[in-house]
mmCIF file of C-alpha atoms in Angstrom:
data_model
loop_
_atom_site.group_PDB
_atom_site.id
_atom_site.type_symbol
_atom_site.label_atom_id
_atom_site.label_comp_id
_atom_site.label_asym_id
_atom_site.label_seq_id
_atom_site.Cartn_x
_atom_site.Cartn_y
_atom_site.Cartn_z
ATOM 1 C CA MET A 1 82.329 109.691 97.534
ATOM 2 C CA VAL A 2 81.687 106.651 99.514
ATOM 3 C CA ILE A 3 80.408 104.748 96.453
ATOM 4 C CA GLU A 4 83.205 105.355 94.429
ATOM 5 C CA LYS A 5 85.701 104.193 97.132
ATOM 6 C CA ASN A 6 83.715 101.128 97.511
ATOM 7 C CA ALA A 7 83.619 100.498 93.788
ATOM 8 C CA ARG A 8 87.547 101.022 94.221
ATOM 9 C CA LEU A 9 87.801 98.198 96.769
ATOM 10 C CA ASP A 10 85.413 96.201 94.811
ATOM 11 C CA ARG A 11 87.818 96.193 92.098
ATOM 12 C CA ALA A 12 91.023 95.779 94.446
ATOM 13 C CA PHE A 13 89.252 92.688 96.319
ATOM 14 C CA ARG A 14 88.253 91.136 93.093
ATOM 15 C CA ALA A 15 91.886 91.505 91.896
ATOM 16 C CA LEU A 16 92.911 89.875 94.791
ATOM 17 C CA ALA A 17 90.725 86.890 94.672
ATOM 18 C CA HIS A 18 92.939 84.844 92.139
ATOM 19 C CA PRO A 19 96.186 82.951 93.193
ATOM 20 C CA ALA A 20 97.642 83.908 89.642
ATOM 21 C CA ARG A 21 97.252 87.512 90.507
ATOM 22 C CA ARG A 22 98.291 87.174 93.783
ATOM 23 C CA ALA A 23 101.364 85.635 92.702
ATOM 24 C CA MET A 24 101.994 88.517 89.974
ATOM 25 C CA LEU A 25 101.644 90.898 92.786
ATOM 26 C CA LYS A 26 104.163 89.032 95.001
ATOM 27 C CA GLN A 27 106.651 89.031 92.074
ATOM 28 C CA LEU A 28 105.983 92.607 91.299
ATOM 29 C CA ALA A 29 106.573 93.273 94.935
ATOM 30 C CA SER A 30 110.325 92.677 94.619
ATOM 31 C CA GLU A 31 110.927 94.377 90.837
ATOM 32 C CA GLU A 32 109.364 95.418 87.810
ATOM 33 C CA CYS A 33 108.894 92.817 85.216
ATOM 34 C CA ASN A 34 107.928 92.560 81.669
ATOM 35 C CA LEU A 35 104.899 90.275 81.035
ATOM 36 C CA SER A 36 106.896 87.156 79.824
ATOM 37 C CA ALA A 37 108.790 87.331 83.175
ATOM 38 C CA LEU A 38 105.405 87.321 84.832
ATOM 39 C CA ALA A 39 103.766 84.791 82.593
ATOM 40 C CA ALA A 40 106.863 81.925 82.614
ATOM 41 C CA PRO A 41 106.736 80.981 86.439
ATOM 42 C CA LEU A 42 102.738 80.574 86.136
ATOM 43 C CA LYS A 43 103.122 78.639 82.928
ATOM 44 C CA MET A 44 100.843 80.931 81.153
ATOM 45 C CA THR A 45 100.635 82.127 77.387
ATOM 46 C CA PHE A 46 101.154 85.615 76.873
ATOM 47 C CA PRO A 47 97.218 86.525 76.383
ATOM 48 C CA ALA A 48 96.187 84.794 79.511
ATOM 49 C CA ALA A 49 98.831 86.685 81.598
ATOM 50 C CA LEU A 50 97.958 89.744 79.927
ATOM 51 C CA LYS A 51 94.272 89.208 81.015
ATOM 52 C CA HIS A 52 95.311 88.921 84.536
ATOM 53 C CA VAL A 53 97.675 92.064 84.497
ATOM 54 C CA ARG A 54 94.886 94.065 83.065
ATOM 55 C CA THR A 55 92.495 93.047 85.902
ATOM 56 C CA LEU A 56 95.319 94.243 88.156
ATOM 57 C CA GLU A 57 95.832 97.459 86.218
ATOM 58 C CA ARG A 58 91.763 98.288 86.395
ATOM 59 C CA ALA A 59 92.057 97.696 90.058
ATOM 60 C CA GLY A 60 95.241 100.197 90.328
ATOM 61 C CA LEU A 61 97.244 97.688 91.454
ATOM 62 C CA VAL A 62 99.821 97.438 88.575
ATOM 63 C CA LYS A 63 101.032 100.211 86.208
ATOM 64 C CA ARG A 64 101.972 99.050 82.722
ATOM 65 C CA ARG A 65 104.422 100.592 80.144
ATOM 66 C CA VAL A 66 104.279 99.608 76.387
ATOM 67 C CA HIS A 67 107.169 100.018 74.416
ATOM 68 C CA GLY A 68 106.955 97.913 70.886
ATOM 69 C CA ARG A 69 106.253 94.360 72.361
ATOM 70 C CA GLU A 70 107.677 94.884 75.762
ATOM 71 C CA HIS A 71 105.119 95.370 78.779
ATOM 72 C CA THR A 72 106.801 96.335 81.697
ATOM 73 C CA CYS A 73 104.858 96.208 84.930
ATOM 74 C CA ARG A 74 105.384 97.987 88.242
ATOM 75 C CA LEU A 75 103.450 97.159 91.358
ATOM 76 C CA ASP A 76 101.216 100.149 92.760
ATOM 77 C CA PRO A 77 100.416 99.158 96.566
ATOM 78 C CA GLY A 78 97.888 102.312 96.880
ATOM 79 C CA PRO A 79 94.685 100.456 96.745
ATOM 80 C CA LEU A 80 96.320 97.828 99.028
ATOM 81 C CA ASP A 81 96.207 100.656 101.533
ATOM 82 C CA GLU A 82 93.074 101.247 101.409
ATOM 83 C CA ALA A 83 91.853 97.590 101.605
ATOM 84 C CA VAL A 84 93.798 97.442 105.056
ATOM 85 C CA ASP A 85 92.252 100.844 106.061
ATOM 86 C CA TRP A 86 88.818 99.308 105.243
ATOM 87 C CA THR A 87 89.602 96.350 107.443
ATOM 88 C CA ARG A 88 90.680 98.420 110.418
ATOM 89 C CA LYS A 89 87.453 100.536 109.912
ATOM 90 C CA CYS A 90 85.164 97.351 110.223
ATOM 91 C CA ARG A 91 86.885 96.292 113.323
ATOM 92 C CA GLU A 92 86.615 99.800 114.968
ATOM 93 C CA VAL A 93 82.881 99.929 113.977
ATOM 94 C CA TRP A 94 82.079 96.478 115.839
ATOM 95 C CA GLU A 95 84.465 97.809 119.028
ATOM 96 C CA ALA A 96 82.019 100.756 119.205
ATOM 97 C CA ASN A 97 78.962 99.042 118.511
ATOM 98 C CA PHE A 98 80.289 96.531 121.699
ATOM 99 C CA ARG A 99 81.141 99.549 123.785
ATOM 100 C CA ARG A 100 77.772 100.862 123.141
ATOM 101 C CA LEU A 101 76.284 97.459 124.234
ATOM 102 C CA ASP A 102 78.035 97.753 127.414
ATOM 103 C CA ASP A 103 76.354 100.839 128.419
ATOM 104 C CA VAL A 104 72.900 99.412 127.342
ATOM 105 C CA LEU A 105 73.471 96.288 129.550
ATOM 106 C CA ALA A 106 74.716 98.648 132.291
ATOM 107 C CA GLU A 107 71.291 100.364 131.908
ATOM 108 C CA LEU A 108 69.541 97.040 132.200
ATOM 109 C CA ALA A 109 71.261 96.204 135.398
ATOM 110 C CA SER A 110 70.544 99.586 137.080
ATOM 111 C CA GLU A 111 66.756 99.400 135.656
ATOM 112 C CA ARG A 112 66.477 95.946 137.612
ATOM 113 C CA ARG A 113 68.265 97.515 140.768
ATOM 114 C CA ALA A 114 65.763 100.287 140.649
ATOM 115 C CA LYS A 115 62.708 97.878 140.324
ATOM 116 C CA PRO A 116 63.331 95.031 142.582
ATOM 117 C CA LYS A 117 60.920 91.867 142.407
ATOM 118 C CA ALA A 118 58.074 92.449 144.672
ATOM 119 C CA MET B 1 81.787 98.094 137.260
ATOM 120 C CA ARG B 2 83.872 96.695 134.488
ATOM 121 C CA MET B 3 86.755 94.513 136.187
ATOM 122 C CA ASN B 4 88.710 94.183 132.871
ATOM 123 C CA PRO B 5 88.650 96.107 129.858
ATOM 124 C CA ALA B 6 86.522 93.551 127.283
ATOM 125 C CA GLN B 7 88.756 93.141 124.253
ATOM 126 C CA LEU B 8 87.141 92.194 120.831
ATOM 127 C CA SER B 9 89.091 89.548 119.334
ATOM 128 C CA VAL B 10 88.946 89.010 115.634
ATOM 129 C CA SER B 11 90.325 85.824 113.835
ATOM 130 C CA THR B 12 89.962 84.124 110.192
ATOM 131 C CA PRO B 13 90.038 80.391 110.776
ATOM 132 C CA THR B 14 89.223 79.765 107.168
ATOM 133 C CA ASP B 15 89.192 81.877 104.127
ATOM 134 C CA LEU B 16 85.324 82.125 103.925
ATOM 135 C CA GLU B 17 84.875 82.918 107.978
ATOM 136 C CA ILE B 18 85.426 85.650 110.260
ATOM 137 C CA VAL B 19 85.111 85.137 114.323
ATOM 138 C CA MET B 20 84.467 87.783 116.558
ATOM 139 C CA THR B 21 84.625 86.885 120.295
ATOM 140 C CA ARG B 22 83.800 89.592 123.379
ATOM 141 C CA GLN B 23 83.174 88.950 127.102
ATOM 142 C CA PHE B 24 80.040 91.081 128.526
ATOM 143 C CA ASN B 25 79.889 91.965 132.031
ATOM 144 C CA ALA B 26 76.173 91.399 131.950
ATOM 145 C CA PRO B 27 73.780 88.040 132.659
ATOM 146 C CA ARG B 28 73.200 86.337 129.313
ATOM 147 C CA GLN B 29 69.545 86.892 129.257
ATOM 148 C CA ASP B 30 70.442 90.803 129.224
ATOM 149 C CA VAL B 31 72.730 90.313 126.177
ATOM 150 C CA TRP B 32 70.059 88.166 124.593
ATOM 151 C CA ARG B 33 67.537 90.932 124.927
ATOM 152 C CA ALA B 34 69.852 93.861 123.935
ATOM 153 C CA MET B 35 70.399 91.753 120.621
ATOM 154 C CA THR B 36 67.015 90.633 119.664
ATOM 155 C CA GLU B 37 64.648 93.875 121.001
ATOM 156 C CA PRO B 38 64.578 96.214 118.449
ATOM 157 C CA GLU B 39 64.089 99.120 120.938
ATOM 158 C CA LEU B 40 67.454 98.099 122.606
ATOM 159 C CA LEU B 41 69.467 97.189 119.408
ATOM 160 C CA ARG B 42 68.910 100.500 117.817
ATOM 161 C CA ARG B 43 70.577 102.140 120.833
ATOM 162 C CA TRP B 44 73.881 100.121 120.317
ATOM 163 C CA LEU B 45 74.069 99.158 116.515
ATOM 164 C CA PHE B 46 76.148 101.358 114.496
ATOM 165 C CA SER B 47 74.828 104.379 112.788
ATOM 166 C CA PRO B 48 77.383 105.816 109.958
ATOM 167 C CA GLU B 49 77.787 109.571 110.313
ATOM 168 C CA GLY B 50 75.037 111.528 108.976
ATOM 169 C CA TRP B 51 72.748 108.481 108.662
ATOM 170 C CA LYS B 52 69.876 107.403 110.927
ATOM 171 C CA MET B 53 68.401 103.906 111.487
ATOM 172 C CA THR B 54 64.941 104.306 110.040
ATOM 173 C CA ASP B 55 63.767 100.455 110.157
ATOM 174 C CA CYS B 56 64.809 97.948 113.035
ATOM 175 C CA THR B 57 62.220 95.452 112.316
ATOM 176 C CA MET B 58 62.750 92.029 113.935
ATOM 177 C CA ASP B 59 60.569 88.727 113.926
ATOM 178 C CA ASN B 60 62.575 86.721 116.344
ATOM 179 C CA ARG B 61 60.893 83.291 115.418
ATOM 180 C CA VAL B 62 62.545 80.655 113.188
ATOM 181 C CA GLY B 63 61.739 81.224 109.695
ATOM 182 C CA GLY B 64 61.050 84.843 110.796
ATOM 183 C CA ARG B 65 62.483 87.938 108.913
ATOM 184 C CA TYR B 66 64.597 90.927 110.186
ATOM 185 C CA ARG B 67 65.264 94.195 108.492
ATOM 186 C CA TRP B 68 67.328 97.124 109.755
ATOM 187 C CA ALA B 69 67.760 100.036 107.398
ATOM 188 C CA TRP B 70 69.523 103.417 107.550
ATOM 189 C CA SER B 71 68.546 106.409 105.692
ATOM 190 C CA ASP B 72 70.257 109.773 105.052
ATOM 191 C CA ALA B 73 69.706 113.032 105.821
ATOM 192 C CA SER B 74 66.888 113.295 102.998
ATOM 193 C CA GLY B 75 65.411 110.410 104.391
ATOM 194 C CA THR B 76 66.541 108.064 101.472
ATOM 195 C CA GLU B 77 67.417 104.412 102.491
ATOM 196 C CA VAL B 78 71.106 104.034 101.772
ATOM 197 C CA LEU B 79 71.797 100.876 103.643
ATOM 198 C CA ILE B 80 69.786 97.782 104.383
ATOM 199 C CA ILE B 81 70.710 94.701 105.993
ATOM 200 C CA SER B 82 68.403 92.204 106.182
ATOM 201 C CA GLY B 83 67.800 88.009 106.775
ATOM 202 C CA VAL B 84 65.847 85.288 107.824
ATOM 203 C CA ASN B 85 66.661 83.214 111.390
ATOM 204 C CA LYS B 86 67.504 79.715 110.732
ATOM 205 C CA GLU B 87 67.537 78.883 114.382
ATOM 206 C CA VAL B 88 66.465 80.484 117.426
ATOM 207 C CA THR B 89 67.379 79.204 121.069
ATOM 208 C CA PRO B 90 66.931 82.038 123.522
ATOM 209 C CA PRO B 91 69.242 82.872 125.438
ATOM 210 C CA SER B 92 72.217 80.967 123.720
ATOM 211 C CA ARG B 93 72.174 80.717 120.233
ATOM 212 C CA MET B 94 70.818 82.440 117.103
ATOM 213 C CA VAL B 95 71.699 81.529 113.184
ATOM 214 C CA HIS B 96 70.809 83.980 110.472
ATOM 215 C CA THR B 97 71.332 85.283 107.160
ATOM 216 C CA GLU B 98 72.543 88.219 106.398
ATOM 217 C CA THR B 99 72.323 90.348 102.975
ATOM 218 C CA MET B 100 73.451 94.064 102.612
ATOM 219 C CA GLN B 101 72.049 96.075 100.104
ATOM 220 C CA MET B 102 73.452 99.798 99.195
ATOM 221 C CA PRO B 103 70.636 101.081 96.700
ATOM 222 C CA ALA B 104 72.913 103.458 95.326
ATOM 223 C CA CYS B 105 75.289 100.556 94.097
ATOM 224 C CA GLY B 106 72.448 98.234 92.647
ATOM 225 C CA GLY B 107 72.010 94.762 93.810
ATOM 226 C CA PRO B 108 72.801 93.020 97.016
ATOM 227 C CA VAL B 109 76.716 93.667 97.845
ATOM 228 C CA GLY B 110 77.490 90.788 100.157
ATOM 229 C CA GLU B 111 75.627 87.708 101.887
ATOM 230 C CA LEU B 112 76.788 85.641 104.776
ATOM 231 C CA LEU B 113 75.489 83.393 107.534
ATOM 232 C CA ALA B 114 76.080 84.450 111.207
ATOM 233 C CA THR B 115 75.865 82.642 114.220
ATOM 234 C CA ILE B 116 75.791 84.120 117.569
ATOM 235 C CA GLU B 117 76.366 82.144 120.664
ATOM 236 C CA LEU B 118 76.456 83.454 124.245
ATOM 237 C CA THR B 119 77.892 81.305 126.926
ATOM 238 C CA GLU B 120 77.690 82.099 130.834
ATOM 239 C CA LYS B 121 81.582 82.650 131.538
ATOM 240 C CA ASP B 122 83.522 84.397 134.274
ATOM 241 C CA SER B 123 79.906 85.459 136.136
ATOM 242 C CA GLY B 124 79.416 87.566 132.834
ATOM 243 C CA THR B 125 78.493 86.557 129.171
ATOM 244 C CA PHE B 126 80.712 85.205 126.267
ATOM 245 C CA LEU B 127 79.673 86.372 122.954
ATOM 246 C CA LYS B 128 80.887 84.550 120.023
ATOM 247 C CA MET B 129 79.818 85.690 116.510
ATOM 248 C CA THR B 130 80.718 83.425 113.389
ATOM 249 C CA LEU B 131 80.148 85.180 109.918
ATOM 250 C CA VAL B 132 80.280 82.515 106.757
ATOM 251 C CA PHE B 133 80.567 83.923 103.271
ATOM 252 C CA ASP B 134 79.303 82.042 100.900
ATOM 253 C CA SER B 135 79.075 84.506 97.761
ATOM 254 C CA LYS B 136 82.138 85.584 95.897
ATOM 255 C CA GLN B 137 81.817 89.436 96.643
ATOM 256 C CA ALA B 138 81.534 88.305 100.397
ATOM 257 C CA ARG B 139 84.508 86.225 99.826
ATOM 258 C CA ASP B 140 86.344 89.148 98.958
ATOM 259 C CA GLY B 141 85.470 91.092 101.773
ATOM 260 C CA ALA B 142 86.829 88.031 103.893
ATOM 261 C CA LEU B 143 89.958 88.450 102.170
ATOM 262 C CA ALA B 144 90.281 91.912 103.440
ATOM 263 C CA SER B 145 90.013 90.372 106.893
ATOM 264 C CA GLY B 146 92.863 88.177 106.383
ATOM 265 C CA MET B 147 94.827 91.210 105.472
ATOM 266 C CA GLU B 148 94.386 92.397 109.309
ATOM 267 C CA GLN B 149 97.715 91.255 110.173
ATOM 268 C CA GLY B 150 99.011 93.492 107.399
ATOM 269 C CA VAL B 151 97.835 96.518 109.226
ATOM 270 C CA ASN B 152 101.122 97.297 111.506
ATOM 271 C CA ALA B 153 103.715 96.038 109.489
ATOM 272 C CA GLY B 154 102.892 97.185 105.892
ATOM 273 C CA TYR B 155 103.916 95.007 102.993
ATOM 274 C CA MET B 156 106.272 92.665 104.517
ATOM 275 C CA LYS B 157 103.095 90.908 106.332
ATOM 276 C CA LEU B 158 101.239 90.910 102.970
ATOM 277 C CA ASP B 159 103.669 89.348 101.357
ATOM 278 C CA GLY B 160 103.277 86.258 103.885
ATOM 279 C CA ILE B 161 99.616 86.460 103.012
ATOM 280 C CA PHE B 162 100.236 86.278 99.468
ATOM 281 C CA ASP B 163 102.833 83.433 100.092
ATOM 282 C CA ALA B 164 100.243 81.576 102.221
ATOM 283 C CA SER B 165 97.715 81.759 99.488
ATOM 284 C CA VAL B 166 99.977 80.980 96.537
ATOM 285 C CA ALA B 167 101.726 77.992 98.376
ATOM 286 C CA ARG B 168 99.857 74.730 97.413
#
């Protein structure tokens, strides 16, 4: 469904729209981390880091496993693929628009040639 | 007729902007007409598959409104793009607001300011379209275009984008 896909993209873009969450994703791109390891470089409290991780989780960008007090986080890049794909589609739409505009412009030119000014 | 294949160029000079440029093999007056006359515009503006453009109303005066709407097979409006003209200088410059709504998604899903500039170049017309996003949701869309560079090289490149935005 288009609408469901849009909602998923909205969540992914919203999740990416915060520097702390992008920093977390970058860290997770190289290795799995627990929550304290994610919080430390950002000088964040555990609850603040958890809040950001939950946003990433809801966007489907991060998977979290809880063992007692240990929260292990792992990157799931799937929604990023979708975000990149959306951008490419947007570009394709404009390329197609402008190709059709070329045709309309060619028609305007040939109409003018067919009806020269008196 | 077309000497060079016209290349669409898309760039993102700032986090809030998308700039698209394209050369057309036509007089500037024709490009202006094709972008401002509803019967010409609806011939080239996209229609997503299965949808039909059912409204294309344009009042091309400063302060005038325009409204483009697409409907699905049942005739229900599914996408509406509308706005107000801030500047209209035929045949070279037009500035308008652009609000996108998808009724099935609730309220507006994005708002931006579009500046369209047409200049005479190489015996044709050079189009420059600048989209400036001002809402948070719309900025998220701008973020998406920032990822354009990531298309080919995948996550390594995305890493670079994260680096750039984390660096202070």
